[in-house]
XYZ file of N, CA and C in Angstrom:
501
model
N -3.634 24.726 -11.584
C -3.928 23.298 -11.523
C -2.627 22.527 -11.501
N -2.470 21.481 -12.301
C -1.239 20.714 -12.362
C -0.898 20.079 -11.043
N 0.344 20.277 -10.538
C 0.803 19.621 -9.320
C 0.108 20.143 -8.074
N -0.441 21.352 -8.107
C -1.149 21.887 -6.950
C -2.346 21.014 -6.604
N -3.084 20.574 -7.605
C -4.256 19.732 -7.380
C -3.849 18.384 -6.801
N -2.673 17.869 -7.192
C -2.237 16.571 -6.697
C -1.651 16.625 -5.299
N -1.261 17.776 -4.802
C -0.620 17.855 -3.498
C -1.541 17.487 -2.351
N -2.839 17.596 -2.541
C -3.791 17.295 -1.474
C -4.197 15.829 -1.441
N -3.960 15.092 -2.504
C -4.388 13.704 -2.549
C -5.819 13.586 -3.035
N -6.174 12.432 -3.566
C -7.508 12.248 -4.138
C -8.610 12.232 -3.085
N -9.789 12.680 -3.513
C -10.978 12.645 -2.666
C -12.056 11.835 -3.366
N -12.898 11.188 -2.575
C -14.044 10.484 -3.129
C -15.087 11.516 -3.527
N -15.551 11.431 -4.782
C -16.585 12.338 -5.279
C -17.979 11.727 -5.203
N -18.060 10.426 -5.428
C -19.361 9.769 -5.436
C -19.214 8.293 -5.179
N -20.348 7.681 -4.815
C -20.335 6.253 -4.524
C -21.715 5.655 -4.765
N -21.703 4.392 -5.123
C -22.929 3.605 -5.241
C -22.721 2.313 -4.472
N -23.635 1.887 -3.649
C -24.924 2.547 -3.450
C -24.756 3.875 -2.717
N -25.637 4.799 -3.047
C -25.578 6.128 -2.443
C -26.747 6.371 -1.495
N -27.396 5.284 -1.089
C -28.453 5.364 -0.084
C -28.049 4.492 1.097
N -28.528 4.819 2.282
C -28.111 4.097 3.487
C -28.932 2.846 3.753
N -30.208 2.855 3.361
C -31.067 1.706 3.647
C -31.899 1.343 2.425
N -32.373 0.109 2.428
C -33.244 -0.346 1.351
C -32.532 -0.671 0.059
N -31.234 -0.917 0.119
C -30.480 -1.249 -1.094
C -30.916 -2.634 -1.574
N -31.273 -2.775 -2.849
C -31.692 -4.089 -3.362
C -30.586 -5.133 -3.189
N -30.969 -6.342 -2.812
C -29.971 -7.402 -2.622
C -29.276 -7.760 -3.929
N -29.918 -7.454 -5.043
C -29.323 -7.762 -6.348
C -28.315 -6.712 -6.803
N -28.177 -5.624 -6.050
C -27.220 -4.559 -6.400
C -25.835 -4.976 -5.924
N -25.247 -5.947 -6.613
C -24.000 -6.548 -6.149
C -22.761 -5.787 -6.578
N -22.933 -4.638 -7.239
C -21.762 -3.871 -7.637
C -21.682 -2.588 -6.810
N -20.460 -2.278 -6.410
C -20.179 -1.078 -5.631
C -19.205 -0.236 -6.436
N -19.505 1.063 -6.536
C -18.682 1.985 -7.326
C -18.243 3.149 -6.446
N -16.982 3.540 -6.575
C -16.451 4.710 -5.882
C -15.670 5.519 -6.904
N -16.060 6.775 -7.099
C -15.333 7.638 -8.034
C -14.533 8.680 -7.255
N -13.397 9.064 -7.831
C -12.513 10.035 -7.184
C -12.240 11.205 -8.117
N -11.665 12.260 -7.558
C -11.376 13.457 -8.336
C -10.018 13.413 -9.033
N -9.226 12.382 -8.770
C -7.915 12.252 -9.393
C -7.725 10.818 -9.869
N -6.843 10.635 -10.833
C -6.513 9.296 -11.295
C -5.707 8.587 -10.222
N -6.121 7.364 -9.909
C -5.449 6.584 -8.878
C -4.384 5.681 -9.479
N -3.428 5.293 -8.651
C -2.427 4.309 -9.045
C -3.126 2.954 -9.008
N -3.363 2.367 -10.167
C -4.138 1.130 -10.236
C -3.500 -0.013 -9.445
N -2.187 0.039 -9.233
C -1.533 -1.031 -8.473
C -1.900 -0.980 -6.991
N -2.515 0.122 -6.531
C -2.924 0.229 -5.122
C -4.387 -0.166 -4.919
N -5.088 -0.466 -6.004
C -6.487 -0.907 -5.910
C -6.459 -2.431 -5.838
N -6.298 -2.937 -4.627
C -6.190 -4.379 -4.399
C -7.148 -4.783 -3.279
N -7.361 -6.079 -3.133
C -8.343 -6.562 -2.164
C -7.986 -6.238 -0.715
N -6.730 -5.932 -0.425
C -6.379 -5.554 0.947
C -6.507 -4.045 1.190
N -6.714 -3.251 0.129
C -6.920 -1.807 0.307
C -8.372 -1.413 0.117
N -9.165 -2.305 -0.454
C -10.582 -2.064 -0.713
C -11.344 -3.289 -0.231
N -12.044 -3.138 0.893
C -12.673 -4.294 1.534
C -14.153 -4.024 1.762
N -14.980 -5.013 1.460
C -16.410 -4.943 1.736
C -16.697 -6.020 2.772
N -17.305 -5.602 3.903
C -17.572 -6.537 4.986
C -19.042 -6.530 5.377
N -19.476 -7.656 5.963
C -20.828 -7.725 6.497
C -20.805 -7.229 7.946
N -21.940 -7.301 8.628
C -22.056 -6.781 9.988
C -21.156 -7.503 10.987
N -20.739 -8.737 10.677
C -19.850 -9.493 11.551
C -18.380 -9.264 11.237
N -18.102 -8.425 10.235
C -16.727 -8.142 9.848
C -16.140 -9.124 8.857
N -16.959 -10.012 8.315
C -16.486 -10.972 7.325
C -16.325 -10.287 5.971
N -15.144 -10.426 5.380
C -14.909 -9.857 4.045
C -15.678 -10.660 3.014
N -16.323 -9.948 2.080
C -17.104 -10.608 1.034
C -16.232 -10.877 -0.187
N -16.426 -12.028 -0.835
C -15.671 -12.305 -2.051
C -16.250 -11.524 -3.231
N -15.363 -11.064 -4.074
C -15.805 -10.322 -5.251
C -14.631 -10.006 -6.150
N -14.938 -9.358 -7.256
C -13.921 -8.970 -8.235
C -13.729 -7.465 -8.158
N -12.500 -7.043 -8.034
C -12.152 -5.638 -7.894
C -11.460 -5.164 -9.163
N -11.855 -3.993 -9.659
C -11.207 -3.425 -10.838
C -11.150 -1.912 -10.702
N -10.402 -1.294 -11.611
C -10.276 0.159 -11.610
C -10.353 0.652 -13.043
N -11.192 1.653 -13.277
C -11.331 2.284 -14.590
C -10.674 3.664 -14.513
N -9.446 3.807 -15.038
C -8.743 5.086 -14.917
C -9.411 6.228 -15.687
N -10.100 5.922 -16.777
C -10.780 6.982 -17.531
C -11.924 7.583 -16.714
N -12.655 6.748 -16.013
C -13.776 7.216 -15.184
C -13.326 7.546 -13.765
N -12.059 7.210 -13.434
C -11.531 7.381 -12.077
C -12.425 6.655 -11.069
N -12.736 5.404 -11.408
C -13.736 4.658 -10.662
C -13.226 3.294 -10.210
N -13.363 3.037 -8.900
C -13.106 1.723 -8.330
C -14.421 0.953 -8.426
N -14.348 -0.279 -8.907
C -15.550 -1.087 -9.080
C -15.335 -2.431 -8.400
N -16.271 -2.772 -7.516
C -16.257 -4.085 -6.867
C -17.562 -4.780 -7.223
N -17.459 -6.016 -7.725
C -18.643 -6.798 -8.068
C -18.611 -8.064 -7.228
N -19.648 -8.229 -6.407
C -19.720 -9.374 -5.524
C -19.953 -10.678 -6.263
N -19.466 -11.758 -5.682
C -19.676 -13.083 -6.264
C -21.102 -13.578 -6.036
N -21.769 -13.041 -5.021
C -23.117 -13.474 -4.658
C -23.988 -12.253 -4.400
N -25.313 -12.465 -4.376
C -26.193 -11.361 -4.009
C -26.045 -11.108 -2.516
N -26.399 -9.901 -2.094
C -26.348 -9.565 -0.681
C -27.488 -10.256 0.059
N -27.321 -10.433 1.350
C -28.382 -10.975 2.199
C -29.384 -9.872 2.497
N -30.641 -10.232 2.715
C -31.660 -9.236 3.045
C -31.437 -8.664 4.429
N -31.837 -7.405 4.610
C -31.812 -6.713 5.906
C -30.474 -6.869 6.626
N -29.398 -6.641 5.901
C -28.046 -6.815 6.442
C -27.226 -5.557 6.193
N -26.456 -5.172 7.202
C -25.575 -4.001 7.084
C -24.239 -4.430 6.473
N -23.743 -3.607 5.559
C -22.451 -3.830 4.921
C -21.633 -2.553 5.014
N -20.308 -2.702 5.086
C -19.407 -1.552 5.144
C -18.361 -1.668 4.052
N -18.155 -0.568 3.348
C -17.113 -0.465 2.327
C -15.971 0.324 2.958
N -14.762 -0.226 2.909
C -13.599 0.411 3.524
C -12.495 0.576 2.490
N -12.023 1.814 2.336
C -10.893 2.127 1.466
C -9.762 2.628 2.350
N -8.589 2.031 2.228
C -7.448 2.400 3.056
C -6.896 3.755 2.609
N -6.993 4.743 3.496
C -6.504 6.098 3.215
C -5.370 6.468 4.161
N -4.704 5.481 4.729
C -3.720 5.727 5.788
C -2.375 6.224 5.307
N -2.061 5.987 4.052
C -0.730 6.329 3.568
C 0.263 5.211 3.804
N -0.143 4.183 4.544
C 0.693 3.012 4.805
C 0.179 1.859 3.952
N 1.057 1.186 3.200
C 0.585 0.090 2.343
C -0.190 -0.942 3.159
N -1.277 -1.439 2.641
C -1.782 -1.229 1.293
C -2.781 -0.076 1.207
N -2.310 1.123 1.083
C -3.176 2.295 0.975
C -3.413 2.649 -0.485
N -4.573 3.245 -0.745
C -4.901 3.714 -2.088
C -4.247 5.072 -2.292
N -3.535 5.225 -3.425
C -2.858 6.490 -3.717
C -3.177 6.940 -5.139
N -2.868 8.213 -5.400
C -2.978 8.706 -6.772
C -1.695 8.338 -7.515
N -1.597 8.741 -8.773
C -0.430 8.385 -9.585
C 0.850 9.047 -9.083
N 0.733 10.083 -8.256
C 1.904 10.737 -7.671
C 2.310 10.099 -6.341
N 1.557 9.085 -5.895
C 1.879 8.398 -4.648
C 1.277 9.037 -3.407
N 0.375 9.986 -3.568
C -0.255 10.665 -2.428
C -1.536 9.910 -2.076
N -1.691 9.614 -0.776
C -2.791 8.754 -0.365
C -4.168 9.413 -0.466
N -5.164 8.559 -0.611
C -6.565 8.946 -0.610
C -6.880 9.691 0.680
N -7.701 10.720 0.586
C -8.081 11.477 1.778
C -9.229 10.785 2.514
N -9.167 10.819 3.832
C -10.232 10.288 4.681
C -11.229 11.417 4.900
N -12.178 11.551 3.979
C -13.133 12.664 4.028
C -14.535 12.220 4.432
N -14.640 11.060 5.092
C -15.959 10.573 5.494
C -16.393 11.098 6.856
N -15.533 11.899 7.514
C -15.866 12.479 8.815
C -15.408 11.653 10.001
N -14.758 10.518 9.761
C -14.365 9.631 10.866
C -12.966 9.907 11.412
N -12.090 10.491 10.628
C -10.698 10.762 11.005
C -9.980 9.510 11.503
N -10.237 8.361 10.856
C -9.593 7.106 11.259
C -8.644 6.567 10.180
N -8.309 7.409 9.196
C -7.414 7.064 8.088
C -7.996 5.991 7.165
N -9.316 5.860 7.205
C -10.035 4.969 6.308
C -11.205 5.755 5.737
N -11.446 5.616 4.440
C -12.681 6.184 3.890
C -13.698 5.054 3.942
N -14.774 5.247 4.705
C -15.773 4.196 4.868
C -17.177 4.720 4.638
N -18.031 3.845 4.139
C -19.461 4.118 4.111
C -20.191 2.790 4.277
N -21.380 2.883 4.826
C -22.175 1.691 5.095
C -23.535 1.801 4.441
N -24.135 0.656 4.239
C -25.500 0.591 3.716
C -26.149 -0.672 4.244
N -27.468 -0.667 4.264
C -28.235 -1.828 4.698
C -29.158 -2.240 3.555
N -29.203 -3.530 3.309
C -30.037 -4.035 2.224
C -31.509 -4.046 2.632
N -32.351 -4.176 1.637
C -33.798 -4.178 1.835
C -34.223 -5.358 2.713
N -35.371 -5.187 3.377
C -35.898 -6.214 4.276
C -36.296 -7.472 3.508
N -36.767 -7.311 2.287
C -37.157 -8.469 1.482
C -36.466 -8.389 0.125
N -36.333 -9.549 -0.523
C -35.691 -9.540 -1.852
C -36.468 -8.677 -2.833
N -35.772 -8.179 -3.808
C -36.376 -7.367 -4.858
C -37.199 -8.281 -5.764
N -38.524 -8.125 -5.727
C -39.398 -8.969 -6.534
C -39.843 -8.272 -7.813
N -39.493 -7.012 -7.977
C -39.905 -6.246 -9.151
C -38.832 -6.344 -10.229
N -39.247 -6.687 -11.432
C -38.288 -6.756 -12.528
C -37.773 -5.362 -12.845
N -36.514 -5.257 -13.263
C -35.992 -3.947 -13.632
C -36.713 -3.390 -14.850
N -36.821 -2.086 -14.888
C -37.432 -1.418 -16.032
C -36.390 -0.657 -16.822
N -36.719 -0.344 -18.039
C -35.824 0.421 -18.897
C -36.264 1.876 -18.848
N -35.328 2.746 -18.464
C -35.618 4.178 -18.395
C -35.335 4.877 -19.710
N -34.276 4.416 -20.415
C -33.827 5.134 -21.602
C -33.037 4.179 -22.493
N -33.214 4.311 -23.788
C -32.433 3.550 -24.762
C -31.972 4.513 -25.847
N -30.721 4.395 -26.218
C -30.169 5.207 -27.298
C -29.365 4.286 -28.205
N -29.608 4.357 -29.499
C -28.897 3.487 -30.434
C -28.425 4.285 -31.640
N -27.298 3.821 -32.193
C -26.821 4.368 -33.450
C -26.336 3.203 -34.301
N -25.633 3.476 -35.343
C -25.168 2.430 -36.247
C -24.198 1.467 -35.568
N -23.509 1.920 -34.529
C -22.433 1.138 -33.930
C -22.723 0.574 -32.550
N -23.677 1.139 -31.817
C -23.871 0.692 -30.447
C -25.290 0.968 -29.956
N -25.597 0.348 -28.827
C -26.867 0.553 -28.144
C -26.543 0.814 -26.670
N -27.142 1.857 -26.105
C -26.969 2.162 -24.685
C -28.334 2.047 -24.003
N -28.372 1.312 -22.890
C -29.613 1.096 -22.159
C -29.410 1.557 -20.722
N -30.358 2.349 -20.213
C -30.316 2.789 -18.819
C -31.482 2.140 -18.083
N -31.171 1.402 -17.012
C -32.189 0.722 -16.223
C -32.574 1.566 -15.011
N -33.707 1.239 -14.404
C -34.203 2.020 -13.271
C -33.703 1.512 -11.914
N -32.788 0.550 -11.919
C -32.180 0.066 -10.693
C -30.815 -0.520 -11.023
N -29.958 -0.699 -10.015
C -28.634 -1.279 -10.291
C -28.773 -2.676 -10.889
N -27.885 -2.979 -11.791
C -27.911 -4.264 -12.481
C -26.567 -4.961 -12.304
N -26.573 -6.284 -12.354
C -25.345 -7.058 -12.280
C -24.597 -6.887 -13.597
N -23.364 -6.398 -13.519
C -22.579 -6.057 -14.708
C -22.445 -7.225 -15.680
N -22.193 -8.426 -15.167
C -22.005 -9.573 -16.058
C -23.275 -9.904 -16.839
N -24.443 -9.619 -16.269
C -25.708 -9.867 -16.969
C -25.988 -8.780 -18.001
N -25.697 -7.545 -17.656
C -25.962 -6.424 -18.552
C -25.060 -6.482 -19.786
N -23.832 -6.933 -19.606
C -22.880 -6.965 -20.714
C -22.942 -8.244 -21.547
N -23.804 -9.174 -21.179
C -23.950 -10.420 -21.920
C -24.915 -10.210 -23.087
N -24.396 -10.202 -24.291
C -25.192 -9.900 -25.485
C -26.319 -10.902 -25.704
N -26.180 -12.111 -25.183
C -27.240 -13.121 -25.378
C -28.502 -12.776 -24.578
N -28.438 -11.797 -23.688
C -29.613 -11.363 -22.927
C -30.458 -10.345 -23.682
N -30.071 -10.008 -24.906
C -30.762 -8.992 -25.679
C -31.234 -9.549 -27.023
N -32.320 -8.971 -27.518
C -32.802 -9.292 -28.856
C -33.177 -7.985 -29.536
N -32.603 -7.736 -30.698
C -32.902 -6.536 -31.464
C -33.844 -6.904 -32.598
N -34.906 -6.141 -32.712
C -35.850 -6.362 -33.792
C -36.064 -5.050 -34.526
N -36.509 -5.150 -35.761
C -36.738 -3.926 -36.512
C -38.211 -3.719 -36.757
């Protein structure tokens, strides 16, 4: 392991949304996980772009969680219904490219060979009218963990005023 694993550059392991069609318009967060820790200074709005079908970049907040090795983009608005969106990560090796902590660029493993890691999805034909459900709850003396049955807006889920605990 060690430097041998870093010589190939990071690869995308998973992404959300992970379905091509029918993505709820309220699923405004996009997650990309990698197999190596990335250089957080390379996770910027010019290296990670979300566009609509016309190529317009969407406004949002971009962050990186080094412990989870996860790029997180949260849109400022809900997605439009029945609309195609593309997530683009710069894997070219030319700034502003995404690299690991050793400076080796992200691999273009999406099958396109265009030096970009890209994936697309299309939102549902109609807005999501079903309220989210709770799949699982786990609590202890210090915390409560809730798992929902659909993607949730991070700012709403983390707002403690949206919860009420009763005994």
